Amino acid sequence: MSLDTTDSYVTEDGRTIGGVVMEMKNITLRFGGVVAIKDISFDIREGEIRAIIGPNGAGKSSMLNVISGFYHPQEGEVWFHGRKRPSMKPYQVAAQGIARTFQNIALFDGMSVLDNIMTGRLTMMKSNMLQQAIWFGRAEREENQHREQVEKVIDFLEIQAIRKTPVGRLPYGLKKRVELARALAAEPKLLLLDEPMAGMNVEEKEDMSRFILDVNDEFGTTIALIEHDMGVVMDLSDRVVVMDYGKKIGDGTPDEVRNNQDVIDAYLGVAHD
Amino acid sequence: MIYREAGDFKTSYRKDSQTFPLKFDRVAYFVLLAVAFLVIPFIINDYWANAVLVPFLIYAIAALGLNILTGYAGQVSLGTGGFMAVGAYSCYKLMTGIDIFGVEFPPLNIFLSVIVSGGITAVVGVLFGLPSLRIKGFYLAVATLAAQFFLVWLFNKWGWAYNHSASGQINAPERSVFGIIVTGPETAAWAKYLFCLVFVFFVAWIARNLTRGAAGRKWMAIRDMDIAAEIIGVNPLLAKLSAFAVSSFFVGIAGALFFSVYLGAVEVGEAFGIQKSFLVLFMVIIGGLGSIFGSFAGAAFMVLLPVLLKNVLVGALGWPTDLAAHLELVIVGGLIIAFLVVEPHGIAQLWRLAKEKLRLWPFPH
Ligand SMILES: Nc1ncnc2c1ncn2[C@@H]1O[C@H](COP(=O)(O)OP(=O)(O)OP(=O)(O)O)[C@@H](O)[C@H]1O
Ligand SMILES: [Mg+2]
């Protein structure tokens, strides 16, 4: 299967959505007796914002973990850029241009904000141990080049003032933003966001929404995000997958999903009662 | 405001990532280097070399090594003594000439012997680091403890390692660098000191470079959250084993110097027993986990404390020696607990806080 660009289209707000970059085929993931994901298939197109929604325990995070190579499904296939992906370790998946943030913030607490974001570029740093030990020359040049890119991300997310702060000292909302910065520093082709706005106040949510839209718009980054706030999902996403008890119960544009009876029963009904 | 940051602007990323971003610190560093290399060799005597400076320099190397592994990469090790023994026995074999299956290697230059000993220890360190891929924390500590006991046992039993000497000891023969004797009983105090200082300088420089760049970030990422580290692209296998390799390289150099330059004669259980592992671990904890400066501070502290107590309590106050030694244990034990509970980043962090205060001095805010 080659990259399908025949049915690429332009959205209302003028962004071009391309062909399929990632396709999950009949994924089933079990933990002992618990079936976290039951025979789910869906695709992600180039340049789109794809939301995954569903009640607690539906299997959304598990799905991102399958994409990250952190969980290995018992059945099903993951296709990336038109090729079936062999079983991979998470660091190999990262090297393919997939970056992510976590539902529970997973920053490196003992390091500064700057160092945390610099770790996002580790897969691109090529100097060997000996060159790094000597420092002068290749290692130093590389460090400065990557620092320059990281500074762009820092400017983009407006976190200049906290550059040198140890992340442990930051408030929750800023930690979420630094985690996004670390993922963006990797210049991913596919960005996975697990509840990027959980626990934020309205203002912080607006900021974060703006950043997500800007990332997608300015860098053309494909984004898959999990979010519980329906308003945000409806505003941001091009297409939505709805999961419930490990099964897919809906897939389509926000409007289609909103009017899907199964979805209303399983999810929206609960959320709005 | 003796110590200040204001007005010290960085105009490039290179300048921002240098070791001493502040001019004040940079000047202090060069003055210290000049004194260490150009002044102390001329005024050092046997007492200062043997009781304070040479052990301080060698332990600083060992502490830097352990700090890379434990402080930066978060892998606890109780095998430091054993790895120092690997360095010591490698150095002994290299400097006396090796016979492997009938192939004779002539004695190697002492300078190279020490470096190659570090390399051999790095290989051994990686082997014993393999379990770290599966086990963490307490269990890894126990595994490295097993390495410690195994290595001491090995160098006790393996006649080839000590050239089948009747006493089971190894003795450093006289060797020189550029015509200056650096090992053996005839060595001058300043030569011992300077030989060790050269190694300290390069080891600290390498440690600093590795920890400020990609390798250091990989180690710290694994230390702080290994799952997230792997998902952002760090290969945990390579990160952990490289930490074991670099750490053991340094520890091996320390062991080689400890035997060849400092002690001259070694019985493995006595010189490199489990107490040595704990001593270096205490240096790292008291000095500061994850800090180059802390490794030096911890080594200085643990070397100076007994000297100081001996001079004050035994020398000035006339206490019996064993009572002073017991008091030392009590003090060290108390400090370890205090630092672990109150200030896990050790003396290095206290120093940072003091600098923050100094920056404001004489104004309270
Ligand atoms: N490592 C694991 N071991 C065992 N069970 C797991 C594991 N990870 C997830 N599960 C189970 O899989 C199911 C789906 O969990 P998952 O975290 O994917 O849900 P979610 O949709 O992200 O929920 P939430 O909205 O609460 O984050 C749950 O029943 C959970 O208990
Ligand atoms: Mg989840």
XYZ file of C-alpha atoms and ligand atoms in Angstrom:
670
model
C 0.000 0.000 0.000
C 1.397 3.377 -0.910
C 0.609 6.727 0.588
C -2.930 7.519 -0.490
C -3.111 11.159 -1.495
C -5.837 10.874 -4.096
C -8.553 12.027 -1.756
C -6.734 14.844 -0.046
C -8.974 17.805 0.623
C -8.964 21.354 1.919
C -10.752 22.198 5.170
C -13.058 25.159 5.743
C -10.230 27.071 7.375
C -7.950 26.425 4.436
C -5.665 23.642 5.698
C -4.818 20.795 3.370
C -5.505 17.334 4.750
C -3.491 14.696 2.934
C -3.644 10.938 2.651
C -3.426 8.354 5.388
C -0.167 8.412 7.386
C -1.078 6.006 10.133
C -3.514 3.178 10.034
C -4.496 0.937 12.917
C -5.905 -2.354 11.639
C -7.999 -4.584 13.884
C -6.034 -3.839 17.033
C -6.774 -5.999 20.054
C -4.907 -5.454 23.306
C -5.394 -7.570 26.401
C -3.984 -7.336 29.902
C -4.596 -10.784 31.308
C -8.368 -11.008 31.392
C -8.954 -7.299 30.728
C -9.538 -6.426 27.105
C -8.382 -2.802 26.862
C -8.839 -2.553 23.067
C -11.198 -4.771 21.108
C -10.664 -5.105 17.356
C -10.364 -1.400 16.601
C -9.448 0.060 13.223
C -9.035 3.698 12.305
C -6.696 5.906 10.361
C -4.971 9.246 10.783
C -4.503 11.513 7.785
C -1.607 13.779 7.121
C -2.073 17.247 8.594
C -5.276 16.559 10.462
C -6.179 16.879 14.101
C -7.660 13.565 15.093
C -9.405 13.307 18.434
C -9.906 10.129 20.424
C -12.689 10.408 22.976
C -14.535 8.100 25.310
C -15.432 7.598 28.964
C -12.824 6.731 31.613
C -11.203 3.364 31.058
C -12.358 3.206 27.442
C -8.846 2.340 26.256
C -7.793 5.701 24.790
C -4.417 5.954 26.514
C -3.795 2.308 25.719
C -4.313 3.138 22.043
C -1.677 5.900 22.180
C 0.625 3.488 23.966
C 0.204 1.030 21.119
C 1.126 3.749 18.627
C 4.154 4.688 20.786
C 5.348 1.106 20.840
C 4.959 0.983 24.599
C 2.198 -1.657 24.458
C 2.269 -4.441 21.914
C -1.189 -5.559 20.798
C -1.942 -9.290 20.682
C -3.719 -8.868 17.382
C -3.772 -6.331 14.602
C -1.342 -4.307 12.582
C 0.031 -0.784 12.701
C 0.715 0.793 9.314
C 2.843 3.892 9.134
C 3.557 5.757 5.920
C 2.087 2.951 3.867
C 4.216 0.242 5.450
C 3.376 -2.362 8.009
C 5.348 -1.536 11.112
C 7.221 -4.413 12.703
C 7.142 -4.755 16.487
C 9.170 -1.822 17.752
C 10.610 -0.471 20.978
C 9.402 2.979 22.041
C 12.760 4.620 21.279
C 12.638 3.221 17.757
C 9.158 4.642 17.269
C 10.424 8.021 18.500
C 13.176 7.925 15.894
C 10.484 7.561 13.209
C 9.147 11.010 14.046
C 6.412 10.238 16.572
C 6.450 12.290 19.769
C 3.966 12.481 22.600
C 2.875 13.919 25.897
C 1.449 11.947 28.796
C -1.798 11.955 30.729
C 0.171 12.162 33.971
C 2.971 14.600 33.318
C 6.197 12.719 32.677
C 8.904 15.374 32.813
C 12.409 14.851 34.127
C 12.087 16.504 37.518
C 15.776 16.815 38.291
C 16.511 18.818 35.141
C 15.884 22.400 34.114
C 13.159 23.359 31.655
C 15.809 23.919 28.996
C 17.424 20.501 29.540
C 14.027 18.834 29.491
C 13.220 20.366 26.134
C 16.706 19.565 24.829
C 16.013 15.881 25.514
C 13.403 16.123 22.779
C 16.253 16.410 20.287
C 18.301 13.468 21.544
C 17.300 11.267 18.624
C 18.823 13.839 16.266
C 22.138 14.266 18.069
C 24.759 12.245 16.279
C 28.095 13.005 17.926
C 29.602 9.960 19.612
C 30.771 9.576 23.190
C 34.385 10.416 22.387
C 33.443 13.607 20.548
C 31.227 14.562 23.464
C 34.019 13.878 25.958
C 36.317 16.245 24.080
C 33.423 18.643 23.497
C 35.209 21.167 21.309
C 34.341 20.637 17.658
C 31.440 18.493 16.619
C 29.719 18.035 19.977
C 29.757 21.733 20.759
C 28.561 22.716 17.277
C 25.760 20.204 17.482
C 24.747 21.385 20.933
C 24.489 24.969 19.711
C 22.518 24.071 16.595
C 19.993 22.127 18.619
C 19.873 24.832 21.238
C 18.877 27.271 18.534
C 15.975 25.059 17.454
C 14.924 24.585 21.069
C 14.922 28.351 21.599
C 12.437 28.624 18.734
C 10.125 26.199 20.495
C 10.583 28.139 23.738
C 9.590 31.358 21.981
C 6.690 29.659 20.253
C 5.230 28.413 23.533
C 6.075 31.642 25.366
C 8.093 30.071 28.161
C 11.273 32.174 27.871
C 11.130 33.293 31.476
C 11.299 29.809 32.981
C 14.098 28.415 30.801
C 16.525 27.777 33.654
C 13.964 26.793 36.289
C 14.029 23.197 37.561
C 10.761 21.692 36.292
C 9.942 20.359 39.746
C 9.224 23.934 40.843
C 6.718 24.745 38.079
C 2.950 24.904 38.526
C 0.854 22.240 36.824
C -0.240 24.269 33.795
C 3.309 25.242 32.895
C 4.518 21.669 33.303
C 1.987 20.620 30.679
C 3.336 23.305 28.405
C 6.955 22.248 28.940
C 5.973 18.695 28.130
C 4.465 19.901 24.881
C 7.662 21.838 24.215
C 9.744 18.699 24.696
C 7.566 16.841 22.202
C 7.673 19.718 19.709
C 11.455 19.977 19.993
C 11.601 16.576 18.307
C 9.957 18.143 15.227
C 7.573 15.193 15.041
C 5.566 14.249 11.984
C 2.929 12.779 14.251
C 2.242 14.296 17.658
C 0.277 12.336 20.244
C -1.304 14.331 23.068
C -2.887 12.485 25.990
C -5.308 14.888 27.674
C -3.194 18.009 27.169
C -5.767 20.163 28.940
C -6.786 17.981 31.851
C -6.870 19.892 35.102
C -6.451 23.303 33.492
C -8.570 26.389 34.023
C -10.450 27.997 31.152
C -7.709 30.479 30.346
C -5.017 27.817 30.288
C -7.220 25.658 28.082
C -7.594 28.509 25.617
C -3.834 28.989 25.514
C -3.243 25.305 24.977
C -5.907 25.102 22.251
C -4.240 27.993 20.464
C -0.855 26.287 20.653
C -2.239 23.029 19.290
C -3.905 24.811 16.382
C -0.747 26.819 15.693
C 1.457 23.728 15.710
C -0.844 22.046 13.261
C -1.181 25.119 11.093
C 2.399 26.448 11.061
C 4.352 23.194 10.972
C 1.751 20.986 9.328
C 2.138 18.513 12.191
C -0.376 15.704 12.286
C -1.928 15.490 15.735
C -3.817 12.770 17.550
C -5.274 13.921 20.822
C -7.276 12.503 23.676
C -9.521 14.989 25.412
C -12.502 14.891 27.737
C -13.676 18.484 27.228
C -16.225 18.123 24.426
C -16.192 21.820 23.596
C -12.469 21.660 22.947
C -12.769 18.467 20.904
C -15.513 19.879 18.724
C -13.557 23.094 18.149
C -10.153 21.590 17.434
C -10.561 18.324 15.660
C -11.168 17.415 12.050
C -12.274 13.892 12.838
C -13.134 12.020 16.011
C -12.852 8.378 17.064
C -15.151 7.414 19.913
C -14.248 4.489 22.155
C -16.214 2.781 24.871
C -15.165 -0.303 26.841
C -12.360 -0.943 24.368
C -14.654 -0.859 21.342
C -14.980 1.751 18.644
C -18.519 3.104 18.668
C -18.150 6.086 16.378
C -15.822 7.655 13.841
C -16.314 10.780 11.770
C -16.430 14.564 11.789
C -17.403 16.252 15.049
C -20.919 16.822 13.698
C -21.373 13.229 12.610
C -20.180 11.965 15.952
C -22.356 14.393 17.851
C -25.442 13.024 16.111
C -24.509 9.361 16.381
C -27.020 7.645 18.676
C -24.529 5.094 20.051
C -22.196 7.878 20.983
C -24.924 9.896 22.634
C -25.992 6.871 24.651
C -22.535 5.810 25.688
C -20.749 9.043 26.186
C -22.346 12.365 25.481
C -25.486 11.398 27.346
C -23.451 10.672 30.413
C -21.390 13.798 30.084
C -24.392 16.075 29.712
C -26.874 14.670 32.192
C 27.482 42.283 46.335
C 30.787 40.560 45.929
C 29.313 37.837 43.841
C 27.150 38.982 40.997
C 25.300 37.893 37.953
C 23.840 41.166 36.790
C 25.576 42.777 33.869
C 26.974 39.403 32.812
C 24.968 38.916 29.605
C 25.308 35.941 27.307
C 25.402 36.817 23.644
C 25.590 33.293 22.265
C 24.385 29.812 23.175
C 28.001 28.714 23.361
C 28.654 31.176 26.127
C 25.464 30.159 27.881
C 26.444 26.496 28.070
C 30.016 26.972 29.220
C 31.136 25.439 32.466
C 31.463 28.650 34.449
C 28.989 31.142 32.988
C 30.000 33.828 35.473
C 33.235 35.692 35.051
C 33.847 35.601 38.778
C 33.688 31.789 38.785
C 35.857 31.547 35.705
C 38.599 33.617 37.264
C 38.373 31.647 40.506
C 38.690 28.431 38.520
C 41.842 29.525 36.702
C 43.410 30.793 39.911
C 42.678 27.436 41.523
C 44.219 25.586 38.576
C 47.313 27.782 38.688
C 47.760 27.191 42.406
C 47.193 23.453 42.040
C 49.673 23.048 39.185
C 52.234 25.782 39.807
C 52.316 26.506 43.535
C 51.433 23.379 45.521
C 54.087 21.124 43.879
C 56.747 23.449 45.268
C 55.477 23.578 48.831
C 54.047 20.087 49.286
C 55.682 17.749 51.839
C 55.291 14.032 52.538
C 52.705 14.526 55.262
C 50.422 16.682 53.134
C 50.792 14.450 50.120
C 50.123 11.155 51.908
C 47.585 12.245 54.478
C 45.572 14.745 52.486
C 46.252 15.692 48.894
C 46.990 12.426 47.109
C 44.100 10.500 48.690
C 41.852 13.496 48.034
C 42.750 13.543 44.331
C 42.302 9.795 43.906
C 39.011 9.687 45.789
C 37.813 12.651 43.734
C 38.269 10.520 40.613
C 36.430 7.595 42.188
C 33.645 9.893 43.393
C 33.290 11.427 39.931
C 32.982 7.903 38.566
C 30.337 6.812 41.034
C 28.506 10.118 40.658
C 28.142 9.538 36.910
C 26.537 6.194 37.593
C 24.486 6.954 40.688
C 24.049 10.723 40.697
C 23.518 11.245 36.987
C 22.208 7.924 35.685
C 20.416 6.883 38.884
C 21.918 3.381 39.044
C 22.956 2.579 42.609
C 26.266 0.757 42.962
C 27.903 -0.825 45.980
C 30.650 -2.315 43.841
C 33.028 0.655 43.722
C 35.667 -1.092 45.837
C 35.577 -4.141 43.588
C 35.911 -2.029 40.459
C 38.805 -0.133 42.012
C 40.411 -3.528 42.615
C 39.988 -4.360 38.915
C 41.825 -1.127 38.091
C 44.553 -1.856 40.632
C 45.217 -5.432 39.519
C 45.041 -4.484 35.831
C 47.593 -1.789 36.479
C 49.824 -4.228 38.357
C 49.720 -6.734 35.509
C 50.293 -4.088 32.859
C 53.209 -2.432 34.639
C 54.922 -5.736 35.402
C 54.345 -7.308 32.005
C 51.735 -9.888 31.088
C 52.070 -13.395 29.792
C 48.843 -14.525 28.128
C 48.949 -18.113 26.803
C 52.649 -17.829 26.151
C 52.441 -14.429 24.450
C 54.599 -11.990 26.394
C 53.634 -8.346 26.706
C 56.493 -6.226 28.056
C 55.821 -3.864 30.966
C 53.764 -0.908 29.804
C 54.555 2.711 30.574
C 52.912 3.620 33.894
C 50.898 6.455 32.431
C 49.414 4.163 29.789
C 49.026 1.381 32.348
C 46.705 3.557 34.402
C 44.619 4.523 31.373
C 44.366 0.979 30.026
C 43.427 -0.195 33.526
C 40.527 2.234 33.332
C 39.563 0.701 29.988
C 39.654 -2.852 31.352
C 37.556 -1.789 34.342
C 35.070 -0.185 31.952
C 34.588 -3.540 30.216
C 34.152 -5.328 33.555
C 31.765 -2.570 34.677
C 29.597 -3.053 31.600
C 29.427 -6.801 32.258
C 28.293 -6.260 35.835
C 25.976 -3.497 34.636
C 23.991 -5.856 32.428
C 21.557 -6.791 35.229
C 20.581 -3.099 35.455
C 18.535 -3.620 32.311
C 16.206 -5.836 34.286
C 16.485 -4.735 37.896
C 16.410 -1.393 39.648
C 17.080 0.344 42.932
C 17.529 -1.934 45.916
C 17.856 -5.083 43.806
C 20.514 -3.537 41.611
C 22.381 -2.431 44.736
C 22.377 -6.034 45.917
C 23.610 -7.243 42.525
C 26.520 -4.777 42.600
C 27.222 -5.872 46.170
C 27.565 -9.389 44.821
C 30.010 -8.046 42.230
C 31.990 -6.429 45.038
C 32.362 -9.678 46.977
C 32.997 -11.728 43.876
C 35.792 -9.454 42.656
C 37.560 -9.348 46.026
C 37.286 -13.123 46.257
C 38.618 -13.463 42.707
C 41.725 -11.354 43.323
C 42.393 -13.314 46.508
C 42.235 -16.684 44.791
C 43.527 -16.031 41.300
C 47.303 -16.432 41.570
C 47.924 -15.130 38.059
C 46.456 -11.766 39.055
C 49.099 -11.209 41.760
C 51.891 -13.020 39.874
C 51.679 -15.878 42.418
C 53.468 -13.826 45.060
C 53.831 -15.709 48.343
C 52.067 -13.041 50.389
C 49.178 -12.719 47.937
C 49.902 -9.001 47.839
C 50.754 -6.892 44.831
C 53.638 -4.428 45.017
C 54.168 -1.523 42.662
C 57.673 -1.541 41.173
C 59.466 1.729 40.543
C 58.289 3.412 37.355
C 58.859 6.858 35.964
C 57.341 9.327 33.519
C 59.768 11.604 31.625
C 62.509 10.458 34.000
C 60.523 11.402 37.096
C 59.796 8.523 39.472
C 56.054 8.303 40.156
C 55.678 4.855 41.758
C 57.686 2.879 44.291
C 59.174 3.862 47.652
C 61.553 6.468 46.188
C 58.768 8.660 44.799
C 58.889 12.332 45.808
C 55.753 13.844 47.352
C 55.351 16.409 44.590
C 55.658 13.750 41.870
C 52.866 11.625 43.369
C 50.712 14.682 43.701
C 51.310 16.011 40.219
C 50.849 12.612 38.564
C 47.445 12.230 40.219
C 46.514 15.841 39.539
C 46.951 15.368 35.798
C 44.460 12.492 35.872
C 42.038 14.445 38.027
C 42.148 17.323 35.599
C 41.307 15.213 32.567
C 38.737 13.051 34.312
C 36.886 16.109 35.637
C 37.021 17.737 32.230
C 35.588 14.660 30.513
C 32.949 14.242 33.212
C 31.871 17.828 32.789
C 31.679 17.576 29.006
C 29.724 14.348 29.038
C 27.249 15.556 31.613
C 26.459 18.856 29.908
C 25.701 17.293 26.527
C 23.630 14.542 24.981
C 25.066 11.682 27.081
C 24.361 13.488 30.346
C 20.794 14.270 29.331
C 20.194 10.640 28.423
C 21.524 9.537 31.804
C 19.463 12.053 33.725
C 16.352 11.219 31.695
C 16.757 7.536 32.588
C 17.343 8.511 36.213
C 14.296 10.778 36.484
C 11.762 8.704 34.545
C 12.941 5.749 32.535
C 9.640 5.105 30.751
C 9.354 8.666 29.473
C 13.019 8.594 28.506
C 12.468 5.589 26.304
C 9.396 7.109 24.687
C 11.254 10.289 23.730
C 13.897 8.176 22.055
C 16.516 7.155 24.631
C 17.720 3.589 24.213
C 17.807 2.461 27.860
C 20.294 -0.298 27.147
C 22.871 2.037 25.664
C 22.246 4.800 28.188
C 22.690 2.538 31.214
C 25.638 0.616 29.862
C 27.421 3.788 28.760
C 27.004 5.116 32.292
C 28.474 1.900 33.667
C 31.342 2.119 31.180
C 32.288 5.743 31.852
C 31.812 5.349 35.591
C 33.938 2.203 35.753
C 36.592 3.794 33.552
C 37.035 6.540 36.131
C 36.798 4.182 39.095
C 39.380 1.905 37.460
C 41.779 4.813 37.052
C 41.231 5.681 40.708
C 41.956 2.084 41.719
C 45.110 1.967 39.589
C 46.423 5.186 41.147
C 45.383 4.128 44.629
C 47.505 1.004 44.313
C 50.458 2.183 42.243
C 51.008 5.746 43.443
C 49.359 5.975 46.850
C 49.670 2.643 48.679
C 52.431 0.950 46.699
C 51.437 -2.430 48.131
C 47.939 -3.837 48.270
C 46.093 -6.708 49.879
C 42.780 -6.733 48.058
C 40.340 -7.284 50.925
C 41.976 -4.589 52.996
C 42.365 -1.910 50.321
C 39.291 -2.556 48.194
C 36.790 -4.173 50.534
C 33.162 -3.226 50.989
C 34.205 -0.307 53.236
C 35.726 1.342 50.191
C 32.451 1.057 48.293
C 30.630 2.723 51.157
C 33.297 5.379 51.617
C 32.981 6.530 47.994
C 29.187 6.313 48.159
C 29.231 8.539 51.257
C 31.451 11.027 49.433
C 28.923 11.234 46.634
C 25.946 11.582 48.959
C 27.562 14.177 51.215
C 29.122 16.065 48.312
C 26.008 16.030 46.184
C 24.415 13.509 43.846
C 24.552 14.637 40.236
C 27.220 17.302 40.701
C 30.833 17.464 39.524
C 31.711 19.993 42.193
C 29.962 17.808 44.750
C 32.249 14.886 43.924
C 35.243 17.031 44.847
C 33.562 18.465 47.916
C 32.568 15.017 49.161
C 36.041 13.582 48.591
C 37.632 16.538 50.378
C 35.234 16.228 53.263
C 35.695 12.508 53.816
C 39.489 12.768 53.526
C 39.823 15.813 55.738
C 37.396 14.807 58.479
C 39.532 12.024 60.000
C 42.694 14.142 59.659
C 40.999 17.029 61.380
C 39.499 14.921 64.144
C 42.813 13.237 64.746
C 44.656 16.527 65.020
C 42.094 18.208 67.211
C 40.868 15.384 69.429
C 43.978 13.246 69.695
C 46.639 15.879 69.098
C 45.245 18.879 70.948
C 42.807 17.382 73.460
C 44.701 14.168 74.136
C 41.784 11.738 73.483
C 42.635 8.091 72.830
C 42.864 7.294 69.095
C 40.098 4.680 69.062
C 37.627 7.044 70.704
C 38.348 9.661 68.025
C 37.860 7.006 65.332
C 34.502 6.046 66.798
C 33.424 9.642 66.940
C 34.284 9.926 63.264
C 31.918 7.061 62.453
C 29.175 8.702 64.488
C 29.672 12.031 62.718
C 29.710 10.507 59.247
C 26.653 8.387 60.009
C 24.768 11.388 61.341
C 25.721 13.496 58.357
C 24.652 10.834 55.866
C 21.217 10.658 57.468
C 20.990 14.450 57.706
C 21.929 14.951 54.063
C 19.662 12.197 52.774
C 16.719 13.610 54.689
C 17.292 17.349 54.465
C 19.533 18.028 51.485
C 19.919 15.161 49.003
C 22.008 17.396 46.777
C 24.675 17.660 49.419
C 27.396 20.200 49.923
C 27.088 21.281 46.294
C 23.539 22.486 46.922
C 24.540 24.224 50.177
C 27.246 25.985 48.173
C 24.698 27.091 45.556
C 22.418 28.441 48.253
C 25.314 30.264 49.868
C 26.105 31.858 46.508
C 22.518 32.997 46.132
C 22.825 34.655 49.526
C 26.180 36.196 48.602
C 24.704 37.667 45.463
C 22.371 39.753 47.582
C 24.847 40.584 50.299
C 24.937 43.019 52.064
C 21.261 43.626 51.382
C 18.860 41.179 53.013
C 16.588 40.840 49.939
N -0.546 -1.654 32.078
C -1.810 -2.082 32.297
N -2.023 -3.233 32.967
C -3.264 -3.681 33.196
N -4.377 -3.051 32.781
C -4.233 -1.898 32.104
C -2.941 -1.354 31.827
N -3.087 -0.196 31.135
C -4.406 -0.044 31.000
N -5.101 -1.045 31.574
C -6.561 -1.202 31.594
O -7.034 -0.982 30.307
C -8.258 -0.261 30.341
C -8.128 0.995 29.493
O -7.249 1.912 30.157
P -6.807 3.283 29.513
O -5.832 3.895 30.435
O -6.389 3.039 28.129
O -8.169 4.103 29.541
P -8.442 5.613 29.106
O -9.463 5.574 28.062
O -7.172 6.311 28.816
O -9.082 6.176 30.442
P -8.929 7.625 31.112
O -9.899 8.518 30.458
O -9.301 7.371 32.545
O -7.526 8.042 30.945
C -8.569 0.010 31.796
O -9.471 -0.970 32.252
C -7.240 -0.163 32.471
O -7.393 -0.620 33.782
Mg -6.079 7.810 29.628
